[in-house]
Short mmCIF file of C-alpha atoms and ligand atoms in Angstrom, two decimals:
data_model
loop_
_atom_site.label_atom_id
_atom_site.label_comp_id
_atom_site.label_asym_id
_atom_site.label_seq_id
_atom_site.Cartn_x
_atom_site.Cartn_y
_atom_site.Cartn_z
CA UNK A 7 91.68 82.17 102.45
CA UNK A 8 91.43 78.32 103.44
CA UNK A 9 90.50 77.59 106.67
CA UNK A 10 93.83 76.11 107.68
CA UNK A 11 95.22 80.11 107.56
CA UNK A 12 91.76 81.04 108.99
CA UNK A 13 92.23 79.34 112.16
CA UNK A 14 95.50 80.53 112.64
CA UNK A 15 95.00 84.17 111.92
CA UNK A 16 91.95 84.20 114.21
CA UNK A 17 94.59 82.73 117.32
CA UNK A 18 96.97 85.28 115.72
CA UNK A 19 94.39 88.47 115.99
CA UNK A 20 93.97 86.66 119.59
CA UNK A 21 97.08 86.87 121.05
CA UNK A 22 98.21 90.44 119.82
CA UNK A 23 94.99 92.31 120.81
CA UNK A 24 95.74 90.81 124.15
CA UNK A 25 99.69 91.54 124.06
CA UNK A 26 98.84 95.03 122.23
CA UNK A 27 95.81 95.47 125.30
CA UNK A 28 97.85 94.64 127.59
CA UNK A 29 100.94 96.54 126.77
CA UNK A 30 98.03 99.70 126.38
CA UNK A 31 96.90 99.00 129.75
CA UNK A 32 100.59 99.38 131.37
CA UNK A 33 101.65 102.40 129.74
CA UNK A 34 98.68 104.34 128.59
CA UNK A 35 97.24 106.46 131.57
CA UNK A 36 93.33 105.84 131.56
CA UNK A 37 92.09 109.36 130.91
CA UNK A 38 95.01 109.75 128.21
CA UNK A 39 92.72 111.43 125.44
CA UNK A 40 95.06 110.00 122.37
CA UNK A 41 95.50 106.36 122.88
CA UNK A 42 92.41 105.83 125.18
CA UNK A 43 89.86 107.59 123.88
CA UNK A 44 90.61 107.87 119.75
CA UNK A 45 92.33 104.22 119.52
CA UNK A 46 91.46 101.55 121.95
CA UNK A 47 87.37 102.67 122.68
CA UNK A 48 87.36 104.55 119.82
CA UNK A 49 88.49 102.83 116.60
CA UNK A 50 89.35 99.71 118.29
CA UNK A 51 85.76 99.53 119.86
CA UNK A 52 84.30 100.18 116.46
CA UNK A 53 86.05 97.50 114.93
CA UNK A 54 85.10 94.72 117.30
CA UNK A 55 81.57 95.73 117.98
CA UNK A 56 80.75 95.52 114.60
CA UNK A 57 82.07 92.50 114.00
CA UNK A 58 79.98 91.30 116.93
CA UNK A 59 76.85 93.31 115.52
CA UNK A 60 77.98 91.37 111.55
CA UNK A 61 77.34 88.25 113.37
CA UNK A 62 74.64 89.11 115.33
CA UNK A 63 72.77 89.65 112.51
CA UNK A 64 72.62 86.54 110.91
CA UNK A 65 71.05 84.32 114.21
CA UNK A 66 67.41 85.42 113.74
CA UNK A 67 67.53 84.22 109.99
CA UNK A 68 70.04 81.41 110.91
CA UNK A 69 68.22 79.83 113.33
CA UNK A 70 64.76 79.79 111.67
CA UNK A 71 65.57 79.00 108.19
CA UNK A 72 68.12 76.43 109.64
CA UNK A 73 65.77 75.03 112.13
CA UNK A 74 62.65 74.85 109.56
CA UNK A 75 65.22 73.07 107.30
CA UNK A 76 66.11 70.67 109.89
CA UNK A 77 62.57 69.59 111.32
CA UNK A 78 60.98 69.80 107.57
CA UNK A 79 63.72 67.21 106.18
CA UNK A 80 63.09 65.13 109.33
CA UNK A 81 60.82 61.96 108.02
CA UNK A 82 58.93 61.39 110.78
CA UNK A 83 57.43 63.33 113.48
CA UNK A 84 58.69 60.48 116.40
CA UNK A 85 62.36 60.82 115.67
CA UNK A 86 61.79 64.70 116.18
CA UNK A 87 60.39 64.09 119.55
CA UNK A 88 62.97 61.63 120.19
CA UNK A 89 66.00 64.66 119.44
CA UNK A 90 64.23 67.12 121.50
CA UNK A 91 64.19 64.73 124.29
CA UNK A 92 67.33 63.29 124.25
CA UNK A 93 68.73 67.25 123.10
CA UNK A 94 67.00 68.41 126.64
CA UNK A 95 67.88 65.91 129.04
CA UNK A 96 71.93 65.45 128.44
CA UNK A 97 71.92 69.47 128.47
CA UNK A 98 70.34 68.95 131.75
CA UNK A 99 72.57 66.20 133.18
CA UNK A 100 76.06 67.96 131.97
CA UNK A 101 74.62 71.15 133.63
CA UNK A 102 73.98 69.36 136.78
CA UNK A 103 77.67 67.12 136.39
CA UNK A 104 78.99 70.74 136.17
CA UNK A 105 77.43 72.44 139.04
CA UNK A 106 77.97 69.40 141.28
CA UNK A 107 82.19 69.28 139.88
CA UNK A 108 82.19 72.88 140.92
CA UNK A 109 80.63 72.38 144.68
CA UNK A 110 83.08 69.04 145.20
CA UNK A 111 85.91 70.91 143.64
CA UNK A 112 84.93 74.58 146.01
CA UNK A 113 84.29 73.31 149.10
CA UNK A 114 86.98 71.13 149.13
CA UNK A 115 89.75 74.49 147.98
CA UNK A 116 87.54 76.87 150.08
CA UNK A 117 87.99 79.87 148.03
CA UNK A 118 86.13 82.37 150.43
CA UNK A 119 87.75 81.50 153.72
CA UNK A 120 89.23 84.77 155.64
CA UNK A 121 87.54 87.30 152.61
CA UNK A 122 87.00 90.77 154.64
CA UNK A 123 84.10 92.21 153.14
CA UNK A 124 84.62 95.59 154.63
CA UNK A 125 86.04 96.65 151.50
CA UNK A 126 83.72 95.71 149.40
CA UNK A 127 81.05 98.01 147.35
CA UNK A 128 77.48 97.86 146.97
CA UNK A 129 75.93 95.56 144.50
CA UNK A 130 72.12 96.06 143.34
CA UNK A 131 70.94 92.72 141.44
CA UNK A 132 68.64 93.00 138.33
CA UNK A 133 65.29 91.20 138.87
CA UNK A 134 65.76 87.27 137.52
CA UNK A 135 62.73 85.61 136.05
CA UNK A 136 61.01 83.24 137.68
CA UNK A 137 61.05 79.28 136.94
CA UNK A 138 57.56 79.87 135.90
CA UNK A 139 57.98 82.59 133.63
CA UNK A 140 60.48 81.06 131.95
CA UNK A 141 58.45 78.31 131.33
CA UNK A 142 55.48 79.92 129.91
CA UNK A 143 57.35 82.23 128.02
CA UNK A 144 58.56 79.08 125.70
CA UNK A 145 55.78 79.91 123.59
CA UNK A 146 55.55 82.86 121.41
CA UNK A 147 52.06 85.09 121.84
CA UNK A 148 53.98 87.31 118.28
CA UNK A 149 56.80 85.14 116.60
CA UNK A 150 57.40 88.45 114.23
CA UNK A 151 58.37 89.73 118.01
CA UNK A 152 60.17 87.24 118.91
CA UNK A 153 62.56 87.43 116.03
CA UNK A 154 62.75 91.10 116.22
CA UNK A 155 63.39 90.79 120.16
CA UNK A 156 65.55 88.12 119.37
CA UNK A 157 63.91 85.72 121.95
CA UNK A 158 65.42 82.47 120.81
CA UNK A 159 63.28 79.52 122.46
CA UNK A 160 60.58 81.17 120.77
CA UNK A 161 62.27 81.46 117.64
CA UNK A 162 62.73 77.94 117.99
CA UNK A 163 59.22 77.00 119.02
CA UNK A 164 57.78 78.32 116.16
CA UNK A 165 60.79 77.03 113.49
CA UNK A 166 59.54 73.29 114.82
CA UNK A 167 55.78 73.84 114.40
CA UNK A 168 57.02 75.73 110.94
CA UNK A 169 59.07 72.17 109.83
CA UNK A 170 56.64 70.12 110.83
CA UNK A 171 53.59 71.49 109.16
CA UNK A 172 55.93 72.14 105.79
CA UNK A 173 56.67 68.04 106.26
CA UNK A 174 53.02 67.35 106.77
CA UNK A 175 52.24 69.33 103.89
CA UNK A 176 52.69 67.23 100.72
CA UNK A 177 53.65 69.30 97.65
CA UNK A 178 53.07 73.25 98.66
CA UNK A 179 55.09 71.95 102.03
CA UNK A 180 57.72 71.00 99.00
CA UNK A 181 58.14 73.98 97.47
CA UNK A 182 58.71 76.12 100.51
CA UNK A 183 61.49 73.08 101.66
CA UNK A 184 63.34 73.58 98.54
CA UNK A 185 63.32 77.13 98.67
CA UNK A 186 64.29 77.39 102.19
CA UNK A 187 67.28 75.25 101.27
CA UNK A 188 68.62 77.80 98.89
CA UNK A 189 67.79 80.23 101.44
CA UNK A 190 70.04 78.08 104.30
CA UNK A 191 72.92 77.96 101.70
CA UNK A 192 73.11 81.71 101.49
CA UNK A 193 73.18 82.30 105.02
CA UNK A 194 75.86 79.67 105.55
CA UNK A 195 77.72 81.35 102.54
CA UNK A 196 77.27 84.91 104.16
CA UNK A 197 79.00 83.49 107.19
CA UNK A 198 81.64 82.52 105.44
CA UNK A 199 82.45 85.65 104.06
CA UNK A 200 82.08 87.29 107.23
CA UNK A 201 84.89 84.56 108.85
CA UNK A 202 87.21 86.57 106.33
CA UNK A 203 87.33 89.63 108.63
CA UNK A 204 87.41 87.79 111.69
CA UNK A 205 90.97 87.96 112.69
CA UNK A 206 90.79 91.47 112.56
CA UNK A 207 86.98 91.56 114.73
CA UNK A 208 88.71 89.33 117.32
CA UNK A 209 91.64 91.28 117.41
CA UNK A 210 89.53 94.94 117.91
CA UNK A 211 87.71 93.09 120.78
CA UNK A 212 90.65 91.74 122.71
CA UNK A 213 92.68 94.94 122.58
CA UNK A 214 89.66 96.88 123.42
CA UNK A 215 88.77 94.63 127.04
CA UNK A 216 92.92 93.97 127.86
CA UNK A 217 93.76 97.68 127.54
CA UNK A 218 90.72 98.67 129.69
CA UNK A 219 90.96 95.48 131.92
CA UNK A 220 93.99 95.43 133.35
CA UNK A 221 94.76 92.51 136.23
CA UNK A 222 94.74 93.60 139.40
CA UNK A 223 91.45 92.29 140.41
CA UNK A 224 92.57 88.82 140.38
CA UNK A 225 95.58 89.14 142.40
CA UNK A 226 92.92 90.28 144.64
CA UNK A 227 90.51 86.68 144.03
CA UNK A 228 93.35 84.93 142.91
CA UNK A 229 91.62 81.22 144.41
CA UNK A 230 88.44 82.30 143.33
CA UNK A 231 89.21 83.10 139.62
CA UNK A 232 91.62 79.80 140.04
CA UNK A 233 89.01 77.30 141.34
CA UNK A 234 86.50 78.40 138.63
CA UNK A 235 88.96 77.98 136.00
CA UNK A 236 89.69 74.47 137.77
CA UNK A 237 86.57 73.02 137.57
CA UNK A 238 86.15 74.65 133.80
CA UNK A 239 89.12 72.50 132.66
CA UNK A 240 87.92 69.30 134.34
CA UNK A 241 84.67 69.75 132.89
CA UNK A 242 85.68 70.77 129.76
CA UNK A 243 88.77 67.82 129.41
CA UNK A 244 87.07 65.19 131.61
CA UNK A 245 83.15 65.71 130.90
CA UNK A 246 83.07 66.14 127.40
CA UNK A 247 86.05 63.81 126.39
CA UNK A 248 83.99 61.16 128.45
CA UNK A 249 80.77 61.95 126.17
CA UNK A 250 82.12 61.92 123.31
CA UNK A 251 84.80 58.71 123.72
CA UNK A 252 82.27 56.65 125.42
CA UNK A 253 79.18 57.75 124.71
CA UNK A 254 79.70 58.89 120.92
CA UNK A 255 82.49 56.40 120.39
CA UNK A 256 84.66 58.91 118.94
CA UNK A 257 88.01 60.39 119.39
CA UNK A 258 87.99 63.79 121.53
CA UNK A 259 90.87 64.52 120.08
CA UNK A 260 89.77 65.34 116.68
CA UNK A 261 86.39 67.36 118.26
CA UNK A 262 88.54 69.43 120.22
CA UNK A 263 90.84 70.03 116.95
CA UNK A 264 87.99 70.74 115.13
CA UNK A 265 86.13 73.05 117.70
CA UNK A 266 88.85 75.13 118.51
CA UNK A 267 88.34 78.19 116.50
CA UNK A 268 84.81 78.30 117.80
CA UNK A 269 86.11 78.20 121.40
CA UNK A 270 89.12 81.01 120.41
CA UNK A 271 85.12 83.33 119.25
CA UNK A 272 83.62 82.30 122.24
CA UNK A 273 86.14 83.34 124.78
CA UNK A 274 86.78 86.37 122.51
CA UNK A 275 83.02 87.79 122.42
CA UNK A 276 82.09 86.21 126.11
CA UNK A 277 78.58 85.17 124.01
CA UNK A 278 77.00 82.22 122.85
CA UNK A 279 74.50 83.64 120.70
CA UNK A 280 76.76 85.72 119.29
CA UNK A 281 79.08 82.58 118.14
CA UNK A 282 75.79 80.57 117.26
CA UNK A 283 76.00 81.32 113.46
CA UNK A 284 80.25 80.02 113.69
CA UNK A 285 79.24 76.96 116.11
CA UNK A 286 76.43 75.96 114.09
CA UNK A 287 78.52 75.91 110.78
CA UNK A 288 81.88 74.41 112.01
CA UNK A 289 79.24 71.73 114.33
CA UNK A 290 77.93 70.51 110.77
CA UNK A 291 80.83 71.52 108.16
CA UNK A 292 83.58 70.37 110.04
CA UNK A 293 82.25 67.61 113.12
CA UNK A 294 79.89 66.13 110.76
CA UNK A 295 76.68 66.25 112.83
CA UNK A 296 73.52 66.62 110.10
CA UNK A 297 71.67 69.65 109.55
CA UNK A 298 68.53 67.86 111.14
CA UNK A 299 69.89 67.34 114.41
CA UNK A 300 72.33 70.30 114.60
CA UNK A 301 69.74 72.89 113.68
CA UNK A 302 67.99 71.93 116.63
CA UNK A 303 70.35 71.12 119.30
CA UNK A 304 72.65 73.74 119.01
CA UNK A 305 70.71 76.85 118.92
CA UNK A 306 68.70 75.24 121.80
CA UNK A 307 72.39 75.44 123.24
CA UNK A 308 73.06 78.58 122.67
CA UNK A 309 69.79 79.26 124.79
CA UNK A 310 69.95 77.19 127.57
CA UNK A 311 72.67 74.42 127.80
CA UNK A 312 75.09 76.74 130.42
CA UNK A 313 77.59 74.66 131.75
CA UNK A 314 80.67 76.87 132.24
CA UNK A 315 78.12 79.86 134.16
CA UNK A 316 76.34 76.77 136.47
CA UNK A 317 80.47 75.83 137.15
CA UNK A 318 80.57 79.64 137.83
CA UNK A 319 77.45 79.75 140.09
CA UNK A 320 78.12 76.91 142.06
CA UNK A 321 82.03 78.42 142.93
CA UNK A 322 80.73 81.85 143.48
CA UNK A 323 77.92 80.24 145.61
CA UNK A 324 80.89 78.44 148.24
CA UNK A 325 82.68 81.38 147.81
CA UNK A 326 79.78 83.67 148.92
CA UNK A 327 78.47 82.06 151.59
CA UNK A 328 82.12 81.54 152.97
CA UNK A 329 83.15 85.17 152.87
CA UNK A 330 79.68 85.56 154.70
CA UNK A 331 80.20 82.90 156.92
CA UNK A 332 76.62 81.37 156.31
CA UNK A 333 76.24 77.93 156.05
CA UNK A 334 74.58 76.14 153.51
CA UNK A 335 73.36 72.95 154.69
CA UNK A 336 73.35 69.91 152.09
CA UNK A 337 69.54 70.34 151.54
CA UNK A 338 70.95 73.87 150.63
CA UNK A 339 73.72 72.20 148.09
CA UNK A 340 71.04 70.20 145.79
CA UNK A 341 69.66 73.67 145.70
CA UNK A 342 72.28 74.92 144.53
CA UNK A 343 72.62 72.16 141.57
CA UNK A 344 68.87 72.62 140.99
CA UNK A 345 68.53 76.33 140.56
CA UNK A 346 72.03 76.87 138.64
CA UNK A 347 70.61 74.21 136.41
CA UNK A 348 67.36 75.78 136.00
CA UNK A 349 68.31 79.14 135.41
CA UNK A 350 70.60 78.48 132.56
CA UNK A 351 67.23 77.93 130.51
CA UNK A 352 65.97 81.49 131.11
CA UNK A 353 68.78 83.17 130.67
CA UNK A 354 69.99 84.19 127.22
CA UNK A 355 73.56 83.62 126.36
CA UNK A 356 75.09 87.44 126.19
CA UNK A 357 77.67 88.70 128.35
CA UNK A 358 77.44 88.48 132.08
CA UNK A 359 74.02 87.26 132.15
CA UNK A 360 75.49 84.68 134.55
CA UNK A 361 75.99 87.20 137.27
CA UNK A 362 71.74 88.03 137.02
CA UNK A 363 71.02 84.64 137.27
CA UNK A 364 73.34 84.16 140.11
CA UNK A 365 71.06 86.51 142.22
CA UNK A 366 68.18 83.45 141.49
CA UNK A 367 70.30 80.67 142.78
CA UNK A 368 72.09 82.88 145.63
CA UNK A 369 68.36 83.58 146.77
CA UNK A 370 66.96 80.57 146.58
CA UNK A 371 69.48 78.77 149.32
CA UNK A 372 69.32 82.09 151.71
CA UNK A 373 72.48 83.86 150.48
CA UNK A 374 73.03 87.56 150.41
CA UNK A 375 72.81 88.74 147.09
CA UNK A 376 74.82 91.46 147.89
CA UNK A 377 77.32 88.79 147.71
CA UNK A 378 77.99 89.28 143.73
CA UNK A 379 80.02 92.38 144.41
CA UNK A 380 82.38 90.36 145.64
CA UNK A 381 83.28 88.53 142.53
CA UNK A 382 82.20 91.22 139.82
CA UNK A 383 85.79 92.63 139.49
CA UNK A 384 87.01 89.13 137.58
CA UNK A 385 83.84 88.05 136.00
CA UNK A 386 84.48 89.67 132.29
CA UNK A 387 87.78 87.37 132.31
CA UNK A 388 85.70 84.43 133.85
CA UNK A 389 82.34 85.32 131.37
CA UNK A 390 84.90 84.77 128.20
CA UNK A 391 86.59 81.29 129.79
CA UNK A 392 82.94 80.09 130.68
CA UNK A 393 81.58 80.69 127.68
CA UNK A 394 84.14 79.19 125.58
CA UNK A 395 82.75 75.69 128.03
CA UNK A 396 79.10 76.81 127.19
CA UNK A 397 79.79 76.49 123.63
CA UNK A 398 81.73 73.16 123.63
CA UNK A 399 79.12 71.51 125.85
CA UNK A 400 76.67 72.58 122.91
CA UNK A 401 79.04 70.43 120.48
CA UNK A 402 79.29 68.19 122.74
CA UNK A 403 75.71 67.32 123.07
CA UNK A 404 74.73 67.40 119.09
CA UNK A 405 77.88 65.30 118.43
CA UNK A 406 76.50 62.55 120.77
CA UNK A 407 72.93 62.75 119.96
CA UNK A 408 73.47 62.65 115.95
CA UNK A 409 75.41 59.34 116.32
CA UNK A 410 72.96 57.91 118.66
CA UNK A 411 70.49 58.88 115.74
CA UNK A 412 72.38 57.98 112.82
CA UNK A 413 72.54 61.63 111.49
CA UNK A 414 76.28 61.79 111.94
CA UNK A 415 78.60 61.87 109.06
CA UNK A 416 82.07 60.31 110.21
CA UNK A 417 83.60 60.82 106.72
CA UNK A 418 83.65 64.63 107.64
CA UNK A 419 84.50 64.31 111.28
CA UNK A 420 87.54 62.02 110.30
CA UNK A 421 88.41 64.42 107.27
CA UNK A 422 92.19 65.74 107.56
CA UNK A 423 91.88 68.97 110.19
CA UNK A 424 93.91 71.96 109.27
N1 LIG B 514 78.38 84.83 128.50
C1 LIG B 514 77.82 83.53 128.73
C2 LIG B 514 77.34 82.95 127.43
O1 LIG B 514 77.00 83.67 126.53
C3 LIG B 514 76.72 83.54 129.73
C4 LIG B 514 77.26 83.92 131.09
O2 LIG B 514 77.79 83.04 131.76
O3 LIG B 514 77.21 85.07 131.48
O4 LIG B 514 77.28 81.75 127.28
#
């Protein structure tokens, strides 16, 4: 299949798992044993949770060989430095551009005026980890545990140290380059052949959530599911077409063209690790960053460039502390923009961690975090539109960071889209 009818069949399986899930949803009773339980979370549920687990199964391997790859082809230890800084701090800044867009953008629509909590259920918050923590767990004590617990700073960690010693190396450090570059062809050919089934893995997945979803809890946070989706578009239209026209010098036209499909697997799996193997391959194949600077940037994305879940956070923190009536001062607001920037690092991109590491920022500026219940009714809708904006930013980044390094090939990037 060429990856003109690729594209299309994955926007295809898209819309009719949602028209099918929805359609489910109206007419299907929830404890009806048929359709419920044998279909949609039975052999719809298969379907799309093992096309999740078929991806999930290439990151480990992805990102290391990948990653070793990428630092081990790199010619000089400075310019690796160089990525990782400049990687680190525009992840930063767009996180704190979004988190600042959302608290303009939500105290100025005021989603959580007149809210009566009375109605609202208890919420118990799952411990966060601490700045700290998070920091010294950047280095792995076991990387064989790290891969196996799927840790992915510390995968990367250890795939830099890895590349750099096989560059220092001379010829044994040659040997294991080349065969680590058949090794990265294979994976990126296994991916391939798993994008054949996608259509059908994103089409499982939608009918599964839309037939189980349903909509009436956003009728009932109808302006707080609207402002968040707000400030997503403006980030994700204004932000990143900004980077990437004036700061890449390229048309954001042709990167959104090109980044689509990874969005339509993003908002369809409400993961970013679990797209990493599709972003990394359409972030080289088909926006031309190099393997040198993609292998690092955008699994470091995947991990802890959060954009769309800080423009979350920073809604759901107005929102909170509105239906509370508590007032956060301004003091309180740069906390805000602090924390949700921080915690993107610790947290992992897999569904509705956004929600755990809300209970850090909520704490941190004197918020009930009670609070989340509130807003846990719409989050799986919000989780998939967020992290469709996680993913991009990731793009985003590597596309602006190869050019500034000259590891950008605009040959591909220009190349006819489908
Ligand atoms: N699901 C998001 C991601 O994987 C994280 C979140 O906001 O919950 O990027």
């Amino acid at each position: 299949m060429d990856r003109g009818k690729l594209t299309r069949n994955i926007l295809l399986g898209m819309t009719f798992g949602f028209v099918l899930g929805s359609v489910v949803h109206m007419i299907a009773p929830a404890d009806d044993g048929m359709t419920m339980v044998y279909f949609i979370n039975g052999l719809f549920d298969i379907g799309g949770k093992m096309f999740i687990a078929s991806l999930k199964l290439l990151v480990v391997p992805l990102v290391f060989v990948s990653l070793v790859c990428g630092a081990s082809n790199l010619s000089d230890g400075s310019s690796m430095g160089r990525i990782g800084i400049k990687t680190l701090g525009l992840y930063l800044i767009t996180t704190a551009i979004a988190v600042s867009l959302a608290l303009i953008v939500a105290t100025t629509i005021n989603p959580g005026e007149g809210i009566n909590l009375a109605a609202q259920s208890e919420f118990v918050a799952k411990d966060s980890p601490s700045i700290k923590q998070v920091l010294i767990n950047i280095v792995p004590t076991n990387p064989i545990k790290a891969m196996a617990e799927g840790n992915m700073l510390q995968v990367i960690v250890f795939a830099i140290l890895v590349g750099v010693a096989i560059n220092k190396c001379g010829e044994p450090g040659q040997r294991v380059r080349a065969t680590l570059n058949d090794w990265n062809a294979v994976i990126m050919r296994l991916i391939m052949m798993l994008m054949m089934v996608a259509p059908i893995g994103v089409f499982c997945l939608m009918v599964t959530l839309f037939a189980n979803m349903g909509f009436s809890a956003i009728a009932d946070l109808l302006k707080y599911f609207l402002t968040v989706v707000l400030v997503l578009l403006l980030h994700f239209s204004g932000t990143f077409s900004l980077l990437i026209r004036f700061v890449a010098n390229l048309n954001p036209i042709i990167f959104y063209k090109k980044f689509a499909p990874v969005m339509a697997y993003a908002f369809s799996m409400a993961s970013s690790n679990a797209t990493l193997p599709i972003t990394l391959q359409n972030v080289e194949k088909r926006i031309g960053v190099k393997n040198e600077v993609a292998s690092f940037t955008v699994p470091l994305g995947a991990t802890i460039n959060m954009d769309g879940t800080a423009i979350m956070q920073g809604v759901a923190t107005v929102f909170i502390s509105q239906a509370y009536n508590i007032d956060i001062s301004m003091t309180g607001y740069l906390m805000v923009v602090l924390t949700a920037t921080l915690a993107s690092i610790g947290a992992a991109g897999v569904p509705g961690v956004g929600l755990i590491t809300l209970a850090m920022v909520l704490t941190q500026v004197g918020l009930p975090v009670e609070g989340i219940a509130l807003i846990i009714g719409v989050d799986r809708l919000l989780d998939m539109l967020r992290t469709a904006v996680n993913v991009t930013g990731d793009a985003a980044v590597s596309t602006v960071v190869a050019r500034s390094e000259n590891q950008f090939d605009e040959a591909v990037f220009n190349a006819e889209v489908d």
